[in-house]
mmCIF file of C-alpha atoms in Angstrom:
data_model
loop_
_atom_site.group_PDB
_atom_site.id
_atom_site.type_symbol
_atom_site.label_atom_id
_atom_site.label_comp_id
_atom_site.label_asym_id
_atom_site.label_seq_id
_atom_site.Cartn_x
_atom_site.Cartn_y
_atom_site.Cartn_z
ATOM 1 C CA MET A 1 0.055 0.209 -0.307
ATOM 2 C CA ARG A 2 1.369 3.617 -0.816
ATOM 3 C CA ASP A 3 0.609 6.978 0.785
ATOM 4 C CA GLY A 4 1.916 10.264 -0.831
ATOM 5 C CA GLY A 5 4.185 8.065 -2.860
ATOM 6 C CA ARG A 6 5.828 5.850 -0.114
ATOM 7 C CA ARG A 7 5.364 2.440 0.415
ATOM 8 C CA LEU A 8 3.532 1.633 3.841
ATOM 9 C CA ASP A 9 4.218 -1.370 5.927
ATOM 10 C CA PRO A 10 1.354 -3.585 6.071
ATOM 11 C CA GLY A 11 1.006 -3.205 9.979
ATOM 12 C CA VAL A 12 0.841 0.411 9.485
ATOM 13 C CA ALA A 13 -1.809 0.371 6.976
ATOM 14 C CA VAL A 14 -3.920 -1.649 9.459
ATOM 15 C CA SER A 15 -3.289 0.879 12.256
ATOM 16 C CA ARG A 16 -4.424 3.541 9.958
ATOM 17 C CA ARG A 17 -7.712 1.913 9.169
ATOM 18 C CA ARG A 18 -8.163 1.211 12.750
ATOM 19 C CA LEU A 19 -7.653 4.792 13.578
ATOM 20 C CA LEU A 20 -9.992 5.767 11.049
ATOM 21 C CA ALA A 21 -12.678 4.129 12.667
ATOM 22 C CA GLN A 22 -11.586 5.455 16.087
ATOM 23 C CA LEU A 23 -11.781 8.968 14.487
ATOM 24 C CA ALA A 24 -15.409 8.397 13.183
ATOM 25 C CA ALA A 25 -16.321 7.533 16.482
ATOM 26 C CA CYS A 26 -14.978 10.620 18.314
ATOM 27 C CA GLY A 27 -15.995 12.948 15.605
ATOM 28 C CA LEU A 28 -12.825 13.586 14.061
ATOM 29 C CA ALA A 29 -13.446 12.035 10.628
ATOM 30 C CA ALA A 30 -15.769 14.160 8.121
ATOM 31 C CA THR A 31 -19.249 14.284 9.179
ATOM 32 C CA ALA A 32 -22.175 13.369 6.536
ATOM 33 C CA GLY A 33 -24.782 15.499 7.909
ATOM 34 C CA ARG A 34 -27.188 15.690 11.029
ATOM 35 C CA ALA A 35 -28.643 12.509 12.525
ATOM 36 C CA ALA A 36 -32.267 12.150 12.292
ATOM 37 C CA ALA A 37 -33.105 11.763 16.026
ATOM 38 C CA GLY A 38 -32.420 14.242 18.529
ATOM 39 C CA MET A 39 -31.229 17.128 16.419
ATOM 40 C CA ALA A 40 -34.621 18.944 16.102
ATOM 41 C CA GLY A 41 -33.213 22.274 17.819
ATOM 42 C CA ALA A 42 -29.620 22.048 16.025
ATOM 43 C CA PRO A 43 -28.990 24.921 13.574
ATOM 44 C CA ALA A 44 -28.598 22.948 10.311
ATOM 45 C CA ASN A 45 -27.488 25.725 8.290
ATOM 46 C CA ARG A 46 -25.036 27.106 10.182
ATOM 47 C CA GLU A 47 -21.318 26.605 9.588
ATOM 48 C CA ASP A 48 -18.919 28.083 11.902
ATOM 49 C CA ILE A 49 -15.662 25.937 10.887
ATOM 50 C CA ILE A 50 -13.336 26.491 8.258
ATOM 51 C CA GLY A 51 -10.584 24.281 7.050
ATOM 52 C CA ARG A 52 -9.950 20.526 7.957
ATOM 53 C CA LEU A 53 -7.683 18.923 10.361
ATOM 54 C CA ARG A 54 -4.809 17.215 9.039
ATOM 55 C CA THR A 55 -1.738 14.852 9.965
ATOM 56 C CA HIS A 56 1.717 14.953 8.562
ATOM 57 C CA ILE A 57 4.277 12.248 8.665
ATOM 58 C CA THR A 58 8.055 13.650 9.342
ATOM 59 C CA ARG A 59 10.883 12.670 7.482
ATOM 60 C CA PRO A 60 14.359 11.933 8.704
ATOM 61 C CA ASP A 61 15.321 15.778 7.674
ATOM 62 C CA SER A 62 11.753 17.404 8.742
ATOM 63 C CA ILE A 63 11.857 20.559 10.791
ATOM 64 C CA LEU A 64 8.353 21.427 11.952
ATOM 65 C CA LEU A 65 9.043 25.185 11.561
ATOM 66 C CA ASP A 66 9.321 24.681 8.059
ATOM 67 C CA VAL A 67 6.080 22.318 8.102
ATOM 68 C CA ALA A 68 4.504 25.209 9.846
ATOM 69 C CA ARG A 69 5.217 27.779 7.176
ATOM 70 C CA ARG A 70 4.166 25.492 4.470
ATOM 71 C CA PHE A 71 0.821 25.224 5.912
ATOM 72 C CA ASP A 72 0.208 28.720 7.106
ATOM 73 C CA LEU A 73 0.413 27.894 10.818
ATOM 74 C CA GLY A 74 2.736 29.037 13.763
ATOM 75 C CA ILE A 75 5.064 26.916 15.538
ATOM 76 C CA VAL A 76 3.091 27.628 19.017
ATOM 77 C CA GLU A 77 -0.048 26.128 16.800
ATOM 78 C CA ILE A 78 1.882 23.066 16.051
ATOM 79 C CA SER A 79 3.312 22.637 19.590
ATOM 80 C CA ALA A 80 -0.092 22.891 21.465
ATOM 81 C CA ALA A 81 -1.265 20.262 19.020
ATOM 82 C CA ASN A 82 1.616 17.993 19.605
ATOM 83 C CA PRO A 83 2.745 18.488 23.048
ATOM 84 C CA GLY A 84 6.574 17.025 23.570
ATOM 85 C CA ILE A 85 7.601 16.927 20.129
ATOM 86 C CA ASP A 86 10.803 18.783 19.397
ATOM 87 C CA PRO A 87 10.086 21.085 16.340
ATOM 88 C CA TRP A 88 13.734 21.302 15.613
ATOM 89 C CA MET A 89 14.211 17.235 15.599
ATOM 90 C CA PRO A 90 11.054 15.557 15.845
ATOM 91 C CA GLY A 91 12.343 12.409 14.470
ATOM 92 C CA PRO A 92 11.454 10.266 11.277
ATOM 93 C CA GLU A 93 8.100 8.708 10.917
ATOM 94 C CA ARG A 94 6.432 10.785 13.479
ATOM 95 C CA LEU A 95 2.711 11.495 12.877
ATOM 96 C CA VAL A 96 2.307 15.221 13.825
ATOM 97 C CA VAL A 97 -1.448 16.745 14.038
ATOM 98 C CA LEU A 98 -1.961 20.173 11.776
ATOM 99 C CA PRO A 99 -4.313 22.346 13.301
ATOM 100 C CA THR A 100 -5.766 23.629 9.948
ATOM 101 C CA ALA A 101 -9.265 23.622 11.110
ATOM 102 C CA HIS A 102 -10.546 26.721 12.683
ATOM 103 C CA ILE A 103 -13.715 28.084 14.596
ATOM 104 C CA LEU A 104 -14.437 31.364 13.478
ATOM 105 C CA PRO A 105 -14.128 34.203 16.251
ATOM 106 C CA ASP A 106 -17.199 35.611 18.002
ATOM 107 C CA ALA A 107 -16.712 38.668 15.734
ATOM 108 C CA PRO A 108 -18.525 40.561 13.325
ATOM 109 C CA ARG A 109 -17.610 38.638 9.675
ATOM 110 C CA GLU A 110 -16.543 41.346 7.496
ATOM 111 C CA GLY A 111 -13.065 42.659 6.651
ATOM 112 C CA ILE A 112 -10.126 41.487 8.927
ATOM 113 C CA VAL A 113 -10.509 39.927 12.028
ATOM 114 C CA ILE A 114 -7.583 38.957 14.281
ATOM 115 C CA ASN A 115 -8.013 37.021 17.525
ATOM 116 C CA LEU A 116 -4.730 37.553 19.373
ATOM 117 C CA ALA A 117 -5.215 34.508 21.737
ATOM 118 C CA GLU A 118 -4.797 32.093 18.727
ATOM 119 C CA LEU A 119 -2.167 34.135 16.947
ATOM 120 C CA ARG A 120 -4.271 34.022 13.785
ATOM 121 C CA LEU A 121 -5.859 36.377 11.238
ATOM 122 C CA TYR A 122 -9.299 36.031 9.306
ATOM 123 C CA TYR A 123 -10.193 37.568 6.030
ATOM 124 C CA PHE A 124 -13.548 37.698 5.304
ATOM 125 C CA GLY A 125 -13.494 38.450 1.505
ATOM 126 C CA ALA A 126 -15.939 38.044 -1.417
ATOM 127 C CA GLY A 127 -18.042 35.020 -0.348
ATOM 128 C CA ALA A 128 -15.018 33.415 1.072
ATOM 129 C CA VAL A 129 -13.152 33.527 4.519
ATOM 130 C CA GLU A 130 -9.207 32.619 4.718
ATOM 131 C CA THR A 131 -7.298 32.693 7.575
ATOM 132 C CA HIS A 132 -3.459 32.986 8.152
ATOM 133 C CA ALA A 133 -0.530 32.323 10.959
ATOM 134 C CA ILE A 134 0.284 36.029 12.513
ATOM 135 C CA GLY A 135 2.932 37.184 15.022
ATOM 136 C CA ILE A 136 2.027 39.424 17.758
ATOM 137 C CA GLY A 137 3.330 41.943 20.394
ATOM 138 C CA ARG A 138 5.213 40.260 23.265
ATOM 139 C CA ASP A 139 4.978 41.192 26.845
ATOM 140 C CA GLY A 140 5.164 45.053 27.504
ATOM 141 C CA PHE A 141 4.018 45.429 23.858
ATOM 142 C CA HIS A 142 0.682 44.121 23.537
ATOM 143 C CA THR A 143 -1.164 44.456 20.310
ATOM 144 C CA PRO A 144 -4.281 46.579 20.916
ATOM 145 C CA LYS A 145 -7.873 45.258 20.649
ATOM 146 C CA GLY A 146 -10.641 47.001 19.205
ATOM 147 C CA ARG A 147 -11.954 48.221 15.835
ATOM 148 C CA THR A 148 -10.183 50.141 13.450
ATOM 149 C CA ARG A 149 -9.571 50.431 9.438
ATOM 150 C CA ILE A 150 -6.972 49.768 6.886
ATOM 151 C CA VAL A 151 -5.559 53.530 6.321
ATOM 152 C CA ARG A 152 -2.779 52.758 3.856
ATOM 153 C CA LYS A 153 -0.923 50.255 1.832
ATOM 154 C CA ALA A 154 2.779 50.007 0.675
ATOM 155 C CA LYS A 155 4.661 47.884 -1.398
ATOM 156 C CA ASN A 156 8.501 47.785 -0.359
ATOM 157 C CA PRO A 157 7.750 50.300 2.844
ATOM 158 C CA THR A 158 10.238 52.317 4.627
ATOM 159 C CA TRP A 159 10.275 51.564 8.185
ATOM 160 C CA TYR A 160 10.644 54.341 10.696
ATOM 161 C CA PRO A 161 11.507 53.060 13.970
ATOM 162 C CA THR A 162 9.575 53.923 16.928
ATOM 163 C CA GLU A 163 11.207 55.706 20.014
ATOM 164 C CA SER A 164 10.419 52.672 21.931
ATOM 165 C CA LYS A 165 12.234 50.565 19.300
ATOM 166 C CA ARG A 166 15.483 52.864 19.262
ATOM 167 C CA LYS A 167 15.571 52.962 23.399
ATOM 168 C CA LEU A 168 15.426 49.352 23.107
ATOM 169 C CA ASP A 169 18.283 48.987 20.684
ATOM 170 C CA PRO A 170 20.264 52.474 20.230
ATOM 171 C CA THR A 171 21.803 51.157 16.739
ATOM 172 C CA VAL A 172 18.754 50.839 15.023
ATOM 173 C CA PRO A 173 19.011 53.822 12.509
ATOM 174 C CA ARG A 174 16.019 56.436 12.082
ATOM 175 C CA VAL A 175 15.272 55.210 8.976
ATOM 176 C CA VAL A 176 15.597 51.493 7.112
ATOM 177 C CA PRO A 177 14.890 51.424 3.641
ATOM 178 C CA PRO A 178 13.500 48.689 1.510
ATOM 179 C CA GLY A 179 15.614 45.643 1.493
ATOM 180 C CA PRO A 180 16.591 42.276 3.235
ATOM 181 C CA ASP A 181 17.340 44.197 6.353
ATOM 182 C CA ASN A 182 13.627 46.000 6.712
ATOM 183 C CA PRO A 183 11.450 43.945 9.437
ATOM 184 C CA LEU A 184 8.543 45.129 7.270
ATOM 185 C CA GLY A 185 9.133 42.811 4.569
ATOM 186 C CA HIS A 186 7.585 43.561 1.082
ATOM 187 C CA ARG A 187 4.046 44.702 1.980
ATOM 188 C CA ALA A 188 2.416 46.740 4.607
ATOM 189 C CA LEU A 189 -0.955 47.579 5.617
ATOM 190 C CA TYR A 190 -1.373 50.527 7.933
ATOM 191 C CA LEU A 191 -3.703 50.388 10.591
ATOM 192 C CA GLY A 192 -5.685 53.570 11.807
ATOM 193 C CA TRP A 193 -3.820 53.023 15.047
ATOM 194 C CA PRO A 194 -0.567 55.059 14.560
ATOM 195 C CA ALA A 195 2.372 52.757 14.561
ATOM 196 C CA TYR A 196 0.899 49.780 14.362
ATOM 197 C CA LEU A 197 0.456 47.689 10.707
ATOM 198 C CA ILE A 198 -0.143 44.298 9.432
ATOM 199 C CA HIS A 199 3.142 43.377 7.709
ATOM 200 C CA GLY A 200 5.640 40.736 6.269
ATOM 201 C CA THR A 201 8.804 39.975 7.770
ATOM 202 C CA ASN A 202 12.423 39.324 7.298
ATOM 203 C CA LYS A 203 12.310 36.751 9.786
ATOM 204 C CA PRO A 204 9.793 34.343 9.315
ATOM 205 C CA TYR A 205 10.258 32.047 12.114
ATOM 206 C CA GLY A 206 8.758 34.842 14.025
ATOM 207 C CA VAL A 207 5.314 34.390 12.784
ATOM 208 C CA GLY A 208 3.050 32.211 15.216
ATOM 209 C CA ARG A 209 4.851 33.866 18.126
ATOM 210 C CA ARG A 210 4.706 36.867 20.460
ATOM 211 C CA VAL A 211 7.925 38.672 19.469
ATOM 212 C CA SER A 212 6.935 42.232 17.853
ATOM 213 C CA LEU A 213 6.468 45.363 19.662
ATOM 214 C CA GLY A 214 3.042 45.386 18.829
ATOM 215 C CA CYS A 215 2.579 45.007 15.097
ATOM 216 C CA ILE A 216 1.040 42.019 13.234
ATOM 217 C CA ARG A 217 3.641 39.982 11.478
ATOM 218 C CA MET A 218 2.683 37.756 8.435
ATOM 219 C CA TYR A 219 4.675 34.924 6.273
ATOM 220 C CA PRO A 220 5.988 37.175 3.329
ATOM 221 C CA GLU A 221 3.804 35.014 0.604
ATOM 222 C CA GLN A 222 0.678 35.221 2.668
ATOM 223 C CA ILE A 223 0.979 39.180 3.258
ATOM 224 C CA GLU A 224 1.590 39.425 -0.588
ATOM 225 C CA ASP A 225 -1.529 37.755 -1.495
ATOM 226 C CA LEU A 226 -3.425 39.597 1.457
ATOM 227 C CA TYR A 227 -2.084 42.970 0.068
ATOM 228 C CA GLU A 228 -3.956 42.235 -3.549
ATOM 229 C CA LYS A 229 -7.153 41.551 -2.066
ATOM 230 C CA VAL A 230 -7.590 44.233 1.090
ATOM 231 C CA GLU A 231 -8.554 47.819 0.204
ATOM 232 C CA VAL A 232 -8.099 51.064 1.953
ATOM 233 C CA GLY A 233 -10.892 51.371 4.133
ATOM 234 C CA THR A 234 -11.235 47.857 5.205
ATOM 235 C CA PRO A 235 -12.509 47.321 8.972
ATOM 236 C CA VAL A 236 -10.233 45.630 11.198
ATOM 237 C CA THR A 237 -11.333 44.100 14.375
ATOM 238 C CA VAL A 238 -8.856 42.734 16.864
ATOM 239 C CA VAL A 239 -10.249 40.372 19.774
ATOM 240 C CA GLU A 240 -8.794 38.308 22.271
ATOM 241 C CA GLN A 241 -10.625 35.137 22.819
ATOM 242 C CA TRP A 242 -9.176 31.485 24.007
ATOM 243 C CA VAL A 243 -12.078 29.822 23.898
ATOM 244 C CA LYS A 244 -14.387 29.664 20.854
ATOM 245 C CA CYS A 245 -17.441 27.597 20.010
ATOM 246 C CA GLY A 246 -19.163 27.163 16.989
ATOM 247 C CA PHE A 247 -21.429 24.573 14.759
ATOM 248 C CA ARG A 248 -20.772 22.134 11.948
ATOM 249 C CA ASP A 249 -23.585 19.925 10.479
ATOM 250 C CA GLY A 250 -25.825 20.486 13.498
ATOM 251 C CA GLU A 251 -22.823 19.574 15.745
ATOM 252 C CA LEU A 252 -21.213 21.770 18.490
ATOM 253 C CA TRP A 253 -17.462 22.123 18.470
ATOM 254 C CA LEU A 254 -14.677 23.605 20.687
ATOM 255 C CA GLU A 255 -11.546 25.080 20.338
ATOM 256 C CA VAL A 256 -9.700 26.232 23.388
ATOM 257 C CA HIS A 257 -6.221 27.886 23.106
ATOM 258 C CA PRO A 258 -3.018 28.140 25.549
ATOM 259 C CA ASP A 259 -2.714 31.524 27.455
ATOM 260 C CA TYR A 260 0.403 33.797 27.003
ATOM 261 C CA ASP A 261 2.423 32.512 29.743
ATOM 262 C CA GLN A 262 1.471 28.824 28.176
ATOM 263 C CA VAL A 263 2.454 30.070 24.819
ATOM 264 C CA ASP A 264 5.898 31.132 26.151
ATOM 265 C CA GLU A 265 6.197 27.821 27.866
ATOM 266 C CA LEU A 266 5.563 25.898 24.383
ATOM 267 C CA GLU A 267 8.203 28.130 22.552
ATOM 268 C CA VAL A 268 10.674 26.883 24.847
ATOM 269 C CA HIS A 269 9.763 23.450 26.609
ATOM 270 C CA TYR A 270 7.391 22.396 23.684
ATOM 271 C CA THR A 271 5.053 21.419 26.411
ATOM 272 C CA MET A 272 2.987 23.375 28.955
ATOM 273 C CA THR A 273 1.760 23.422 32.532
ATOM 274 C CA ALA A 274 -1.929 22.674 33.153
ATOM 275 C CA LYS A 275 -4.180 25.411 34.129
ATOM 276 C CA PRO A 276 -7.921 25.867 35.064
ATOM 277 C CA PRO A 277 -10.135 26.611 32.347
ATOM 278 C CA PRO A 278 -10.351 30.108 31.588
ATOM 279 C CA ALA A 279 -12.917 32.065 33.595
ATOM 280 C CA GLY A 280 -16.876 32.047 32.242
ATOM 281 C CA SER A 281 -15.695 29.168 29.846
ATOM 282 C CA LEU A 282 -18.665 26.768 30.683
ATOM 283 C CA ASP A 283 -21.139 29.570 30.750
ATOM 284 C CA TYR A 284 -20.180 30.832 27.207
ATOM 285 C CA ILE A 285 -20.257 27.427 25.981
ATOM 286 C CA ARG A 286 -23.570 26.663 27.415
ATOM 287 C CA GLN A 287 -24.842 30.135 25.767
ATOM 288 C CA VAL A 288 -23.375 28.970 22.404
ATOM 289 C CA ALA A 289 -25.288 25.732 22.519
ATOM 290 C CA GLY A 290 -28.627 26.836 23.685
ATOM 291 C CA ASP A 291 -31.142 23.812 22.959
ATOM 292 C CA GLU A 292 -28.321 21.542 22.173
ATOM 293 C CA ALA A 293 -26.703 21.730 25.604
ATOM 294 C CA ALA A 294 -28.334 18.347 26.891
ATOM 295 C CA ARG A 295 -26.032 16.611 24.336
ATOM 296 C CA VAL A 296 -22.795 18.285 25.287
ATOM 297 C CA ASP A 297 -20.439 15.658 26.986
ATOM 298 C CA TRP A 298 -19.528 17.928 29.825
ATOM 299 C CA ASP A 299 -16.989 15.802 31.357
ATOM 300 C CA PHE A 300 -14.991 15.866 28.053
ATOM 301 C CA VAL A 301 -15.669 19.901 27.854
ATOM 302 C CA GLU A 302 -14.010 20.428 31.039
ATOM 303 C CA ALA A 303 -11.178 18.168 30.095
ATOM 304 C CA GLU A 304 -10.623 20.200 26.782
ATOM 305 C CA LEU A 305 -10.824 23.704 28.539
ATOM 306 C CA VAL A 306 -7.724 22.330 30.381
ATOM 307 C CA ALA A 307 -5.854 20.589 27.359
ATOM 308 C CA ARG A 308 -6.023 23.813 25.283
ATOM 309 C CA ARG A 309 -4.929 21.677 22.179
ATOM 310 C CA GLY A 310 -5.883 24.805 19.753
ATOM 311 C CA TYR A 311 -8.078 22.757 17.403
ATOM 312 C CA PRO A 312 -11.837 22.138 17.149
ATOM 313 C CA VAL A 313 -13.077 19.056 18.863
ATOM 314 C CA ARG A 314 -16.906 17.808 18.836
ATOM 315 C CA ILE A 315 -18.410 18.177 21.836
ATOM 316 C CA THR A 316 -22.142 17.072 21.285
ATOM 317 C CA ARG A 317 -22.912 13.406 21.649
ATOM 318 C CA ARG A 318 -25.029 11.799 18.530
ATOM 319 C CA PRO A 319 -27.579 9.308 19.097
ATOM 320 C CA GLY A 320 -26.282 6.139 21.028
ATOM 321 C CA GLU A 321 -23.036 7.979 22.047
ATOM 322 C CA VAL A 322 -22.193 7.677 25.893
ATOM 323 C CA ALA A 323 -19.064 9.574 26.067
ATOM 324 C CA LEU A 324 -16.773 11.357 23.867
ATOM 325 C CA GLY A 325 -12.981 11.353 23.526
ATOM 326 C CA LEU A 326 -9.938 11.472 21.200
ATOM 327 C CA PRO A 327 -7.953 8.502 19.895
ATOM 328 C CA GLU A 328 -4.764 7.541 20.681
ATOM 329 C CA LEU A 329 -2.533 8.324 17.734
ATOM 330 C CA ASP A 330 0.154 5.955 16.962
ATOM 331 C CA ARG A 331 2.965 8.505 16.552
ATOM 332 C CA SER A 332 5.854 6.141 16.493
ATOM 333 C CA THR A 333 4.538 4.262 13.625
ATOM 334 C CA GLY A 334 2.725 6.929 11.575
ATOM 335 C CA ALA A 335 -0.500 5.600 11.909
ATOM 336 C CA GLY A 336 -3.167 7.846 10.384
ATOM 337 C CA PRO A 337 -6.033 8.111 8.150
ATOM 338 C CA SER A 338 -5.701 6.384 4.970
ATOM 339 C CA HIS A 339 -6.968 9.595 2.654
ATOM 340 C CA THR A 340 -4.006 12.014 1.941
ATOM 341 C CA ASP A 341 -4.451 15.130 0.197
ATOM 342 C CA VAL A 342 -0.768 16.531 0.262
ATOM 343 C CA ALA A 343 2.360 14.359 -0.146
ATOM 344 C CA GLY A 344 2.883 12.851 3.622
ATOM 345 C CA THR A 345 0.027 14.488 4.799
ATOM 346 C CA SER A 346 -3.842 13.403 5.511
ATOM 347 C CA SER A 347 -6.949 15.017 6.686
ATOM 348 C CA LEU A 348 -8.931 13.789 9.630
ATOM 349 C CA TYR A 349 -12.009 15.867 9.054
#
């Protein structure tokens, strides 16, 4: 049997088929639609999730930071979904979950929406929504929250460092022209908040991390694409939501992200210390669930609020289900689903 051009050991193929059955049971496999029983109150036409969760099988020379960029993810996102795996030396034939499915933030679905808590930007274009990994402000230089607009665009922008930046590093010149030393990269979208931009970068490994002085960084190839779509005057909403809930095919899903201390811990140790659920989480989930609250597996919810995996998990039970849970992924053998849509990469749902 082959997967993405590679020949698989028969035992691995069997493990993959077994995992597919597990995924279907816990809700990670693709859903065919609403069940006939017990679903009368579910919002059948409400779709709050974009993308599909994937897995990736590492090669001997794999570096997860490069995998992250390939799939427009940040390294913290990958570490949260795969705690304990060294992003620099993951080892060969390791199964890595790629958190490429996302619940839309609770915000107006127009223009640009940035959720600082998940280090992601959403763009609501003409009939479609796309999302991109971002870098945000570090401690002491937090990216502001609220509503603003794009007031200017620039190709190959000139950088005028702020006084705060020059105090941190007096060697920084007052003006940095376009070029490889310019931290704004090749494109910049200027916000209505003075000195705050959405821009590219000359240090792509900073995307998906808290390393800036407050600006929003994107991978160079992603900001170039977004730049062509966004017009001056586009509204920008910046929120900070660690817990998100949304519906897909009549089922309620939950997505929980690490807090900033855990993000910093993931960067250094590739794992994080467990913390209590974010305040008000259960009340928020009950509010979103509405009439479907009786189908929610609240024990599973409480466990996921602590795990903070950073990708959506189904929390409503279907007819006949008693309890929900995640499958044990055989990371050592590369066991995963059999459908492959990118070489070495498979889709979970």
